[in-house]
Coordinates of C-alpha atoms and ligand atoms in Angstrom, one line a residue:
M65 CA -141.4 -125.6 -60.1
D66 CA -138.2 -122.8 -61.8
D67 CA -135.0 -122.6 -60.3
K68 CA -135.7 -119.9 -58.9
E69 CA -139.0 -120.6 -57.4
R70 CA -137.0 -123.9 -56.1
V71 CA -134.1 -121.8 -54.8
Y72 CA -136.7 -119.6 -52.9
Y73 CA -138.6 -121.7 -51.3
T74 CA -135.7 -124.0 -49.9
E75 CA -133.9 -120.9 -48.4
H76 CA -137.2 -120.1 -47.0
I77 CA -138.1 -123.6 -45.9
K78 CA -133.9 -123.4 -44.2
G79 CA -134.3 -120.7 -42.4
L80 CA -137.8 -122.2 -39.8
L81 CA -136.8 -126.1 -40.4
S82 CA -133.8 -128.0 -38.2
E83 CA -131.2 -129.4 -39.8
Y84 CA -132.6 -132.8 -39.2
R85 CA -136.5 -131.9 -40.7
F86 CA -135.0 -129.9 -43.7
Q87 CA -133.1 -132.5 -45.3
H88 CA -136.1 -135.2 -44.5
S89 CA -138.8 -132.0 -46.5
I90 CA -136.1 -131.7 -49.4
N91 CA -136.1 -135.7 -49.5
V92 CA -139.2 -135.5 -49.5
S93 CA -139.6 -133.8 -52.4
H94 CA -137.4 -135.6 -54.2
Q95 CA -139.9 -138.8 -53.4
A96 CA -142.8 -137.4 -54.8
V97 CA -140.9 -136.0 -57.5
K98 CA -140.2 -139.5 -58.5
L99 CA -143.6 -141.4 -56.8
A100 CA -145.0 -138.1 -58.9
R101 CA -144.0 -139.2 -62.3
I102 CA -144.5 -143.5 -61.6
H103 CA -148.2 -142.6 -60.8
G104 CA -148.2 -139.6 -63.7
C105 CA -148.9 -137.2 -61.1
D106 CA -147.9 -133.4 -62.1
I107 CA -144.6 -133.0 -60.9
H108 CA -143.9 -129.5 -59.6
R109 CA -147.2 -129.8 -57.5
A110 CA -145.0 -133.3 -56.1
E111 CA -142.3 -131.0 -55.3
L112 CA -143.7 -127.7 -54.1
A113 CA -145.9 -129.5 -51.4
G114 CA -143.3 -132.3 -50.2
L115 CA -140.8 -129.1 -50.3
L116 CA -143.6 -127.4 -48.7
H117 CA -145.6 -130.3 -46.0
D118 CA -144.3 -129.4 -42.4
V119 CA -143.0 -125.9 -43.3
M120 CA -144.8 -125.4 -39.9
K121 CA -143.1 -128.6 -38.0
D122 CA -140.4 -126.9 -36.1
V123 CA -141.8 -123.7 -35.6
G124 CA -143.3 -123.7 -31.8
K125 CA -147.1 -125.3 -30.3
K126 CA -148.1 -121.4 -29.6
E127 CA -146.9 -120.2 -32.8
Q128 CA -148.6 -123.0 -35.1
L129 CA -152.1 -122.2 -32.8
A130 CA -151.6 -118.3 -33.5
L131 CA -151.7 -119.1 -36.9
M132 CA -154.9 -120.9 -37.1
E133 CA -156.6 -119.0 -34.9
Q134 CA -155.4 -116.3 -37.0
Y135 CA -156.3 -117.7 -40.3
G136 CA -160.2 -119.3 -38.8
V137 CA -159.4 -122.9 -38.3
K138 CA -161.5 -124.3 -35.4
L139 CA -160.1 -128.2 -34.2
S140 CA -162.4 -130.4 -33.3
E141 CA -161.8 -132.0 -29.8
I142 CA -159.5 -134.7 -31.1
E143 CA -157.1 -131.6 -33.1
Q144 CA -156.9 -130.0 -29.3
N145 CA -155.6 -132.6 -28.0
A146 CA -152.7 -134.1 -30.1
P147 CA -150.8 -131.2 -31.1
K148 CA -148.5 -133.6 -33.8
L149 CA -151.3 -133.0 -36.3
W150 CA -151.6 -128.9 -35.8
H151 CA -148.1 -128.7 -38.1
A152 CA -149.9 -130.3 -41.1
I153 CA -152.9 -127.5 -40.2
A154 CA -151.3 -124.6 -40.2
G155 CA -148.7 -125.2 -42.5
A156 CA -152.0 -125.5 -44.8
V157 CA -152.6 -122.3 -43.6
Y158 CA -149.6 -120.6 -44.0
V159 CA -148.8 -121.9 -47.7
K160 CA -152.3 -120.7 -48.4
N161 CA -152.1 -117.2 -46.7
V162 CA -148.2 -116.3 -46.2
L163 CA -146.5 -117.4 -48.8
H164 CA -150.1 -117.7 -50.7
I165 CA -149.5 -120.3 -53.7
G166 CA -153.4 -120.3 -54.6
D167 CA -153.3 -124.8 -55.9
E168 CA -156.4 -125.7 -54.0
D169 CA -154.3 -129.6 -54.7
V170 CA -151.1 -128.5 -53.2
F171 CA -153.4 -127.1 -50.0
N172 CA -154.8 -129.6 -49.5
A173 CA -151.8 -132.4 -49.8
I174 CA -150.4 -130.4 -47.0
R175 CA -153.8 -130.1 -45.1
Y176 CA -154.2 -134.6 -44.6
H177 CA -150.0 -135.5 -45.1
T178 CA -151.0 -136.6 -41.7
T179 CA -154.2 -137.4 -41.0
G180 CA -155.5 -139.1 -44.5
R181 CA -158.8 -138.3 -45.4
A182 CA -161.5 -140.0 -47.8
G183 CA -161.4 -139.2 -51.5
M184 CA -158.0 -138.0 -51.1
S185 CA -156.7 -137.4 -54.4
L186 CA -153.7 -138.9 -56.5
L187 CA -151.8 -135.7 -54.6
E188 CA -152.8 -136.5 -51.4
K189 CA -152.3 -139.8 -51.9
I190 CA -148.6 -139.3 -53.2
I191 CA -147.3 -136.8 -50.7
Y192 CA -149.2 -139.0 -47.5
I193 CA -146.6 -141.7 -48.8
A194 CA -144.0 -139.8 -50.3
D195 CA -143.7 -139.0 -46.6
C196 CA -143.3 -142.3 -45.0
T197 CA -141.4 -143.6 -47.8
S198 CA -138.1 -140.9 -47.7
E199 CA -134.5 -141.2 -48.2
E200 CA -133.5 -141.2 -44.4
R201 CA -136.6 -142.9 -42.9
N202 CA -135.4 -146.7 -41.1
Y203 CA -137.7 -148.2 -39.6
K204 CA -139.1 -152.0 -39.6
G205 CA -140.4 -153.0 -43.4
V206 CA -139.7 -149.4 -44.8
E207 CA -137.9 -151.4 -47.6
R208 CA -141.1 -153.3 -48.5
I209 CA -143.4 -149.9 -48.2
C210 CA -141.0 -148.3 -50.9
K211 CA -141.4 -151.0 -53.3
L212 CA -145.5 -151.6 -52.8
A213 CA -145.4 -147.2 -53.1
V214 CA -143.7 -147.8 -56.6
S215 CA -146.1 -150.9 -57.2
D216 CA -149.6 -149.8 -56.2
L217 CA -150.2 -147.0 -54.8
D218 CA -154.1 -148.5 -52.3
E219 CA -152.3 -150.7 -51.7
V220 CA -150.0 -148.2 -50.1
M221 CA -151.9 -146.5 -48.6
A222 CA -154.3 -148.9 -47.7
E223 CA -151.3 -150.5 -44.8
A224 CA -149.6 -147.0 -43.7
L225 CA -154.0 -146.3 -42.6
M226 CA -153.4 -149.9 -41.1
D227 CA -149.9 -148.5 -39.0
S228 CA -151.0 -145.0 -38.0
L229 CA -153.9 -146.2 -36.4
E230 CA -153.0 -149.7 -34.9
K231 CA -150.8 -147.4 -33.6
R232 CA -153.0 -145.3 -31.6
L233 CA -154.7 -147.9 -30.2
V234 CA -151.4 -149.4 -29.4
D235 CA -150.3 -145.8 -27.5
H236 CA -154.5 -145.6 -26.0
T237 CA -154.5 -142.0 -28.4
P238 CA -157.6 -140.7 -30.3
M239 CA -158.0 -141.8 -34.2
H240 CA -158.8 -138.8 -36.7
P241 CA -161.9 -139.4 -38.1
D242 CA -161.1 -139.1 -41.1
T243 CA -157.8 -141.6 -41.0
V244 CA -161.1 -143.6 -39.9
E245 CA -163.2 -142.4 -43.4
A246 CA -159.8 -143.2 -45.1
Y247 CA -159.2 -146.3 -43.7
N248 CA -162.4 -147.8 -44.4
E249 CA -162.3 -145.9 -47.8
V250 CA -159.8 -148.6 -48.9
I251 CA -160.5 -151.9 -47.3
L252 CA -164.3 -151.2 -48.9
A253 CA -162.4 -150.9 -52.2
K254 CA -159.9 -154.1 -51.8
K255 CA -163.3 -156.3 -51.2
K256 CA -164.4 -155.0 -54.1
Q257 CA -162.2 -156.0 -56.7
Ligands
FE295 FE1 -145.3 -133.7 -41.2
FE296 FE1 -143.2 -135.1 -42.9

């Protein structure tokens, strides 16, 4: 991302996000660049996707739904019942159709940053992990996860996905099939090692 783009998109998200979410987005962008350097991913895309990943998070749920409807997204029953997932889908739609960023990998990194999915690209994994290891995160065990993000991206994906599914079990909320498929993929890959 050149300086002009950085300023443009930073100002753009500032107008759409709360102060907290704005800082989170900056932090995720920085963390994504750091992880991209370490794991050999495109730095420009990592910075851009990190900055924009939560672009729709603070607009109203109605607006998120309207945007998805406008661009022909059909939500599954599980998605309809998981409003927290909407911002990822609406965000990807927004970045593609409103900001006219045509990069498919950036689209998918935003689209799947909450659920994950089987067959994630390197950029998708980096954004997923940058989101849970950004500077302001302070959950229990975050330091270990941050270290793992540097040393073993697939191992940290496995742990993050297990955590996510465990939460669904504890909360008695549905698991998104994309998360289950992502989990199965990393677990089967580990068994083969
Ligand atoms: Fe998010
Ligand atoms: Fe986020």
